[in-house]
XYZ file of N, CA, C and O in Angstrom:
216
model
N 128.138 120.364 188.514
C 128.581 119.124 187.906
C 129.748 118.581 188.730
O 130.684 119.286 189.035
N 129.660 117.314 189.069
C 130.691 116.697 189.905
C 131.959 116.454 189.100
O 131.912 116.091 187.934
N 133.083 116.665 189.762
C 134.345 116.361 189.085
C 134.598 114.869 189.176
O 134.161 114.203 190.111
N 135.258 114.340 188.196
C 135.496 112.900 188.148
C 136.978 112.606 188.191
O 137.796 113.425 187.776
N 137.292 111.439 188.665
C 138.679 110.984 188.708
C 138.868 110.022 187.536
O 138.138 109.041 187.422
N 139.811 110.310 186.642
C 140.002 109.416 185.499
C 140.453 108.026 185.955
O 141.135 107.878 186.963
N 140.033 107.036 185.210
C 140.437 105.663 185.517
C 141.927 105.485 185.237
O 142.448 106.073 184.291
N 142.601 104.674 186.034
C 144.006 104.368 185.724
C 144.108 103.705 184.344
O 143.185 103.015 183.915
N 145.223 103.923 183.687
C 145.419 103.409 182.333
C 145.256 101.901 182.254
O 144.642 101.395 181.312
N 145.770 101.156 183.241
C 145.658 99.701 183.190
C 144.206 99.242 183.288
O 143.810 98.286 182.632
N 143.393 99.956 184.060
C 141.968 99.619 184.165
C 141.271 99.907 182.840
O 140.484 99.100 182.352
N 141.591 101.066 182.254
C 140.983 101.415 180.962
C 141.357 100.415 179.883
O 140.511 100.014 179.093
N 142.618 100.000 179.839
C 143.025 99.066 178.784
C 142.372 97.698 178.983
O 141.991 97.053 178.014
N 142.199 97.281 180.226
C 141.512 96.002 180.484
C 140.044 96.092 180.055
O 139.519 95.180 179.417
N 139.393 97.209 180.394
C 138.004 97.403 179.970
C 137.893 97.404 178.454
O 136.978 96.802 177.893
N 138.831 98.096 177.773
C 138.796 98.152 176.312
C 138.979 96.781 175.692
O 138.297 96.431 174.739
N 139.922 95.994 176.235
C 140.127 94.640 175.696
C 138.856 93.804 175.817
O 138.453 93.136 174.868
N 138.219 93.859 176.983
C 136.979 93.105 177.174
C 135.869 93.617 176.266
O 135.094 92.839 175.710
N 135.801 94.933 176.092
C 134.796 95.549 175.229
C 135.000 95.116 173.778
O 134.053 94.734 173.095
N 136.257 95.151 173.321
C 136.539 94.758 171.935
C 136.245 93.280 171.696
O 135.777 92.907 170.618
N 136.462 92.447 172.704
C 136.094 91.028 172.585
C 134.593 90.886 172.386
O 134.134 90.051 171.605
N 133.815 91.721 173.094
C 132.358 91.676 172.943
C 131.946 92.112 171.544
O 131.016 91.546 170.961
N 132.635 93.092 170.990
C 132.342 93.537 169.613
C 132.620 92.387 168.638
O 131.825 92.111 167.753
N 133.778 91.741 168.817
C 134.157 90.628 167.933
C 133.135 89.488 168.037
O 132.824 88.841 167.042
N 132.587 89.305 169.226
C 131.585 88.248 169.433
C 130.183 88.694 169.036
O 129.205 88.025 169.374
N 130.091 89.814 168.333
C 128.831 90.297 167.772
C 127.805 90.706 168.830
O 126.611 90.490 168.646
N 128.273 91.292 169.933
C 127.389 91.777 170.993
C 126.726 93.072 170.524
O 127.401 94.063 170.246
N 125.395 93.071 170.423
C 124.689 94.232 169.870
C 124.807 95.465 170.754
O 124.947 96.581 170.252
N 124.766 95.291 172.079
C 124.886 96.444 172.987
C 126.266 97.081 172.850
O 126.399 98.299 172.826
N 127.303 96.251 172.744
C 128.661 96.779 172.575
C 128.771 97.569 171.275
O 129.385 98.635 171.246
N 128.164 97.064 170.225
C 128.205 97.784 168.943
C 127.476 99.121 169.040
O 127.926 100.115 168.481
N 126.358 99.133 169.769
C 125.612 100.374 169.936
C 126.443 101.399 170.708
O 126.506 102.571 170.332
N 127.087 100.962 171.789
C 127.939 101.858 172.576
C 129.092 102.377 171.718
O 129.448 103.548 171.770
N 129.686 101.495 170.908
C 130.775 101.886 170.014
C 130.323 103.000 169.078
O 131.004 104.009 168.916
N 129.143 102.824 168.473
C 128.628 103.846 167.548
C 128.371 105.167 168.264
O 128.688 106.234 167.734
N 127.799 105.112 169.473
C 127.504 106.341 170.212
C 128.765 107.122 170.539
O 128.785 108.352 170.451
N 129.819 106.421 170.929
C 131.037 107.117 171.359
C 131.983 107.429 170.196
O 132.398 108.565 170.010
N 132.332 106.429 169.407
C 133.352 106.627 168.371
C 132.801 107.246 167.090
O 133.448 108.104 166.501
N 131.625 106.812 166.645
C 131.098 107.305 165.374
C 130.371 108.638 165.519
O 130.646 109.583 164.804
N 129.445 108.696 166.463
C 128.584 109.874 166.565
C 129.031 110.878 167.612
O 128.520 112.002 167.632
N 129.919 110.491 168.523
C 130.379 111.368 169.614
C 129.201 111.875 170.451
O 129.185 113.009 170.910
N 128.182 111.008 170.678
C 126.997 111.402 171.435
C 127.168 111.203 172.936
O 126.367 111.726 173.710
N 128.169 110.439 173.340
C 128.434 110.259 174.764
C 129.888 110.624 175.046
O 130.744 110.530 174.167
N 130.147 111.039 176.278
C 131.498 111.451 176.657
C 132.373 110.226 176.934
O 131.885 109.105 177.059
N 133.661 110.473 177.063
C 134.592 109.392 177.388
C 134.223 108.759 178.730
O 134.243 107.546 178.876
N 133.852 109.602 179.681
C 133.452 109.095 181.002
C 132.219 108.197 180.892
O 132.174 107.116 181.479
N 131.226 108.617 180.120
C 130.023 107.797 179.923
C 130.356 106.507 179.209
O 129.794 105.457 179.521
N 131.289 106.575 178.270
C 131.703 105.381 177.535
C 132.313 104.353 178.491
O 131.907 103.192 178.506
N 133.266 104.777 179.305
C 133.916 103.824 180.223
C 132.935 103.315 181.273
O 132.999 102.157 181.674
N 132.023 104.178 181.696
C 131.008 103.724 182.655
C 130.117 102.670 181.997
O 129.783 101.654 182.630
N 129.749 102.874 180.748
C 128.892 101.929 180.043
C 129.563 100.582 179.810
O 128.935 99.529 179.931
N 130.860 100.593 179.508
C 131.528 99.317 179.218
C 132.003 98.608 180.467
O 132.408 97.461 180.399
N 131.932 99.278 181.628
C 132.372 98.618 182.855
C 131.259 97.776 183.476
O 131.492 97.040 184.415
N 130.051 97.874 182.942
C 128.924 97.086 183.474
C 128.938 95.662 182.975
O 129.356 95.360 181.947
């Protein structure tokens, strides 16, 4: 398994702000990602940030 370099805090906070805006705007994919990571813990933090950076 490859080791990963954590994202800098400022990059993570910018991604989170954009992600939360998508949730507020009723984006279904964003809501699905939110449920997978925060509610069900089915994806890792790394997968979460990779998913919201697209």
